[in-house]
Amino acid sequence: MIKENLNEVRKKIDEARARAGRNDDVTLIAVSKTKPVSMLREAYDAGVRDFGENKVQEIVEKYPELPDDIRWHLIGHLQTNKVKYIIDKVCLIHSVDTYKLAEEISRQAVKHDVTAKILIEVNVAEEESKFGVKPEETLSLCEQISTLPNIEIHGLMTVAPYVSDPEENRAVFCALRELLVDIAGKNIDNVFMDCLSMGMSGDYTVAVEEGASYVRVGTSIFGQREYKRVEG
Ligand SMILES: *Cc1c(COP(=O)(O)O)cnc(C)c1O
């Protein structure tokens, strides 16, 4: 089932790339949060090498169970005190939205002698419930972070609003891309702006049309997530 789902998602990505006349790459990140290692292995066997998780604990648990050519993406909110657990395990942290968090990432990267690659999470639609920096504050955050050692900013990420018609998010994706182009034009040291992480199961085809380089797809690959009810 996972293999068929993957083929379907890959086909839709290719079709969207063709519609937009794109020749550059789109990387599909299989968002495996809450899913067991057996399902990740099935996706791995179907060719997936990029996996996305939103909890530090899950990466730490799954990491030793799976092949080491997997690229782990941290896509969820990251607490400063947990950076140390994943700094040498993830290839890209998609969700940096404060200087304080970047500072800790930098500190841990120096300690582990690695260069941390990050994206800045932008709350494009300015939803109150969402993490992410405001669009108008993104440039100054990039400038601040760019002075820190062992950390490279590689682009921007957004979690678009939950909508029934993906077309409603086109303007959000377009705005994120324009912000990326603006900041790229400032030629800041250590700021590369070569990645746009946007699009989820409900809207990834529109995101690809608008220039996504990473799409983060969970439900359409692994099926619905079941969350345990927390009592009390
Ligand atoms: C869960 C999650 C996704 C994937 O969502 P689906 O709708 O299941 O595809 C993508 N990005 C982030 C940040 C997530 O937390």
Coordinates of C-alpha atoms and ligand atoms in Angstrom, one line a residue:
M1 CA 0.0 0.0 0.0
I2 CA 2.8 2.4 0.9
K3 CA 4.5 1.7 -2.3
E4 CA 1.4 2.4 -4.4
N5 CA 0.8 5.6 -2.4
L6 CA 4.3 6.7 -3.0
N7 CA 4.0 6.1 -6.7
E8 CA 0.9 8.2 -6.8
V9 CA 2.4 11.1 -4.9
R10 CA 5.6 11.0 -7.1
K11 CA 3.4 11.0 -10.2
K12 CA 1.5 14.0 -9.0
I13 CA 4.7 15.8 -8.2
D14 CA 6.0 15.1 -11.7
E15 CA 2.8 16.3 -13.2
A16 CA 2.9 19.5 -11.2
R17 CA 6.6 20.1 -12.2
A18 CA 5.6 19.7 -15.8
R19 CA 2.7 22.1 -15.5
A20 CA 5.0 24.7 -14.0
G21 CA 7.8 24.0 -16.6
R22 CA 10.2 23.2 -13.8
N23 CA 13.5 21.3 -14.5
D24 CA 14.9 21.5 -11.0
D25 CA 14.5 18.9 -8.3
V26 CA 11.6 18.5 -5.9
T27 CA 12.5 16.3 -2.9
L28 CA 9.7 14.3 -1.4
I29 CA 10.0 14.1 2.4
A30 CA 8.0 11.2 3.8
V31 CA 6.5 12.4 7.1
S32 CA 6.6 9.4 9.3
K33 CA 5.6 10.9 12.7
T34 CA 3.6 8.5 14.9
K35 CA 4.3 5.6 12.4
P36 CA 6.1 2.5 13.3
V37 CA 9.6 1.6 12.1
S38 CA 8.1 -1.2 10.0
M39 CA 6.2 1.3 7.8
L40 CA 9.3 3.5 7.5
R41 CA 11.2 0.4 6.3
E42 CA 8.6 -0.3 3.7
A43 CA 8.9 3.3 2.4
Y44 CA 12.7 2.9 2.5
D45 CA 12.5 -0.2 0.4
A46 CA 10.3 1.8 -2.1
G47 CA 13.2 4.2 -2.5
V48 CA 12.5 6.9 0.2
R49 CA 15.7 8.3 1.8
D50 CA 14.2 11.6 3.2
F51 CA 12.1 11.2 6.3
G52 CA 10.4 13.9 8.3
E53 CA 9.6 13.8 12.0
N54 CA 8.2 16.5 14.3
K55 CA 9.4 15.1 17.6
V56 CA 13.0 14.8 18.9
Q57 CA 12.0 11.7 20.8
E58 CA 10.8 9.9 17.7
I59 CA 14.0 10.6 15.7
V60 CA 16.1 9.4 18.6
E61 CA 14.1 6.2 18.8
K62 CA 13.9 5.4 15.1
Y63 CA 17.4 6.5 14.1
P64 CA 19.3 3.4 15.3
E65 CA 16.7 1.1 13.9
L66 CA 17.0 2.2 10.3
P67 CA 19.8 2.3 7.6
D68 CA 22.3 5.1 8.0
D69 CA 21.8 6.5 4.5
I70 CA 18.5 8.1 5.6
R71 CA 18.3 11.8 5.7
W72 CA 16.3 12.9 8.7
H73 CA 14.4 16.1 8.6
L74 CA 13.2 17.8 11.8
I75 CA 10.0 19.6 10.7
G76 CA 8.3 20.3 14.0
H77 CA 8.8 22.8 16.8
L78 CA 12.1 22.3 18.5
Q79 CA 12.7 23.1 22.1
T80 CA 16.1 24.6 22.9
N81 CA 16.9 22.0 25.6
K82 CA 16.4 19.1 23.1
V83 CA 18.8 20.4 20.3
K84 CA 21.7 18.3 21.8
Y85 CA 19.9 15.0 21.1
I86 CA 19.5 15.5 17.4
I87 CA 22.3 17.8 16.3
D88 CA 24.4 15.0 14.9
K89 CA 21.4 13.0 13.5
V90 CA 19.4 15.4 11.3
C91 CA 20.4 16.7 7.9
L92 CA 18.1 19.8 8.0
I93 CA 16.1 21.5 10.7
H94 CA 13.1 23.1 9.1
S95 CA 11.6 24.9 12.0
V96 CA 13.9 27.6 13.4
D97 CA 11.9 30.7 14.3
T98 CA 13.9 32.4 17.1
Y99 CA 17.5 33.7 17.6
K100 CA 17.6 31.9 20.9
L101 CA 17.0 28.5 19.2
A102 CA 19.6 29.2 16.5
E103 CA 22.1 30.2 19.2
E104 CA 21.7 26.8 20.9
I105 CA 21.9 25.0 17.5
S106 CA 25.1 26.8 16.8
R107 CA 26.5 26.0 20.2
Q108 CA 25.8 22.3 19.9
A109 CA 27.1 22.3 16.3
V110 CA 30.4 23.7 17.4
K111 CA 30.5 21.2 20.3
H112 CA 29.9 18.2 17.9
D113 CA 32.1 19.7 15.2
V114 CA 29.3 19.7 12.5
T115 CA 27.7 22.5 10.4
A116 CA 24.0 22.6 11.1
K117 CA 21.8 23.4 8.1
I118 CA 18.5 25.1 9.0
L119 CA 15.5 26.7 7.4
I120 CA 13.6 29.6 8.9
E121 CA 9.9 28.8 9.6
V122 CA 7.7 31.7 8.5
N123 CA 4.1 32.1 9.6
V124 CA 3.1 33.5 6.2
A125 CA -0.6 33.5 6.9
E126 CA 0.0 35.0 10.4
E127 CA -2.2 32.4 12.1
E128 CA -2.1 32.9 15.8
S129 CA -1.9 29.1 16.5
K130 CA 1.2 28.6 14.4
F131 CA 4.9 28.8 15.1
G132 CA 7.1 30.8 12.8
V133 CA 8.5 34.2 12.4
K134 CA 6.4 37.0 10.8
P135 CA 7.2 37.6 7.2
E136 CA 8.4 41.2 7.9
E137 CA 10.8 40.0 10.6
T138 CA 12.4 37.2 8.6
L139 CA 15.2 39.2 7.0
S140 CA 16.4 40.6 10.3
L141 CA 16.3 37.2 11.9
C142 CA 18.4 35.8 9.0
E143 CA 20.9 38.6 9.5
Q144 CA 21.2 37.9 13.2
I145 CA 21.6 34.2 12.8
S146 CA 24.1 34.6 9.9
T147 CA 26.8 35.8 12.4
L148 CA 26.7 32.5 14.4
P149 CA 29.3 29.9 13.9
N150 CA 28.7 26.4 12.4
I151 CA 25.2 27.2 11.2
E152 CA 24.0 27.8 7.6
I153 CA 20.5 29.1 6.6
H154 CA 19.4 27.2 3.5
G155 CA 15.9 28.7 3.0
L156 CA 12.4 29.1 4.3
M157 CA 9.7 26.8 5.4
T158 CA 6.0 27.3 6.1
V159 CA 3.0 25.3 7.4
A160 CA 0.1 26.7 5.3
P161 CA -3.4 26.9 6.8
Y162 CA -5.6 23.9 6.7
V163 CA -8.0 24.4 3.8
S164 CA -10.4 22.3 1.8
D165 CA -9.4 23.7 -1.6
P166 CA -5.6 23.7 -2.0
E167 CA -5.9 26.7 -4.4
E168 CA -6.6 28.8 -1.3
N169 CA -2.9 28.3 -0.3
R170 CA -1.4 29.3 -3.6
A171 CA -0.9 32.9 -2.4
V172 CA 0.8 31.7 0.8
F173 CA 3.3 29.6 -1.2
C174 CA 3.9 32.4 -3.7
A175 CA 4.5 34.8 -0.8
L176 CA 7.1 32.5 0.7
R177 CA 8.9 32.2 -2.6
E178 CA 9.0 35.9 -3.0
L179 CA 10.3 36.4 0.5
L180 CA 13.1 33.8 -0.3
V181 CA 14.0 35.7 -3.5
D182 CA 14.1 39.0 -1.6
I183 CA 16.4 37.7 1.1
A184 CA 18.6 35.8 -1.5
G185 CA 19.1 39.2 -3.1
K186 CA 20.8 40.6 0.0
N187 CA 23.7 38.2 -0.4
I188 CA 24.2 37.7 3.3
D189 CA 27.2 35.4 4.4
N190 CA 26.1 31.9 5.4
V191 CA 22.6 32.5 4.0
F192 CA 22.1 30.4 0.9
M193 CA 18.3 30.5 0.3
D194 CA 18.3 27.5 -2.0
C195 CA 15.5 25.5 -0.3
L196 CA 11.7 26.2 -0.1
S197 CA 10.0 23.7 2.2
M198 CA 6.2 23.9 1.6
G199 CA 3.2 21.7 0.8
M200 CA 1.6 18.8 2.7
S201 CA -0.8 16.1 1.7
G202 CA -3.6 18.5 1.0
D203 CA -1.8 21.0 -1.1
Y204 CA 1.6 19.7 -2.2
T205 CA 0.8 19.9 -6.0
V206 CA 0.1 23.6 -5.7
A207 CA 3.3 24.1 -3.6
V208 CA 5.3 22.4 -6.4
E209 CA 3.7 24.6 -9.0
E210 CA 4.8 27.6 -6.8
G211 CA 8.4 26.4 -6.5
A212 CA 8.7 24.1 -3.5
S213 CA 12.0 22.2 -3.4
Y214 CA 10.8 20.1 -0.4
V215 CA 7.3 18.8 0.0
R216 CA 6.4 17.2 3.4
V217 CA 3.8 14.5 2.8
G218 CA 2.6 12.2 5.6
T219 CA -1.1 11.1 5.3
S220 CA -1.0 10.5 1.5
I221 CA 1.8 8.0 2.0
F222 CA 1.2 6.4 5.3
G223 CA -2.5 6.9 5.8
Q224 CA -4.2 8.8 8.6
R225 CA -2.4 9.2 11.9
E226 CA -3.9 7.8 15.1
Y227 CA -3.1 9.8 18.1
K228 CA -3.5 8.2 21.5
R229 CA -6.2 10.0 23.6
V230 CA -4.7 11.8 26.5
E231 CA -7.0 11.3 29.4
G232 CA -7.7 14.1 32.0
Ligands
LIG1 C1 2.5 16.4 10.0 C2 3.2 17.4 9.2 C3 3.3 17.3 7.8 C4 2.6 16.3 7.0 O1 1.2 16.4 7.0 P1 0.2 15.5 6.1 O2 -1.0 16.4 6.0 O3 0.0 14.3 6.9 O4 0.8 15.3 4.8 C5 4.0 18.3 7.1 N1 4.7 19.3 7.8 C6 4.7 19.4 9.1 C7 5.4 20.5 9.8 C8 3.9 18.4 9.9 O5 3.9 18.6 11.2

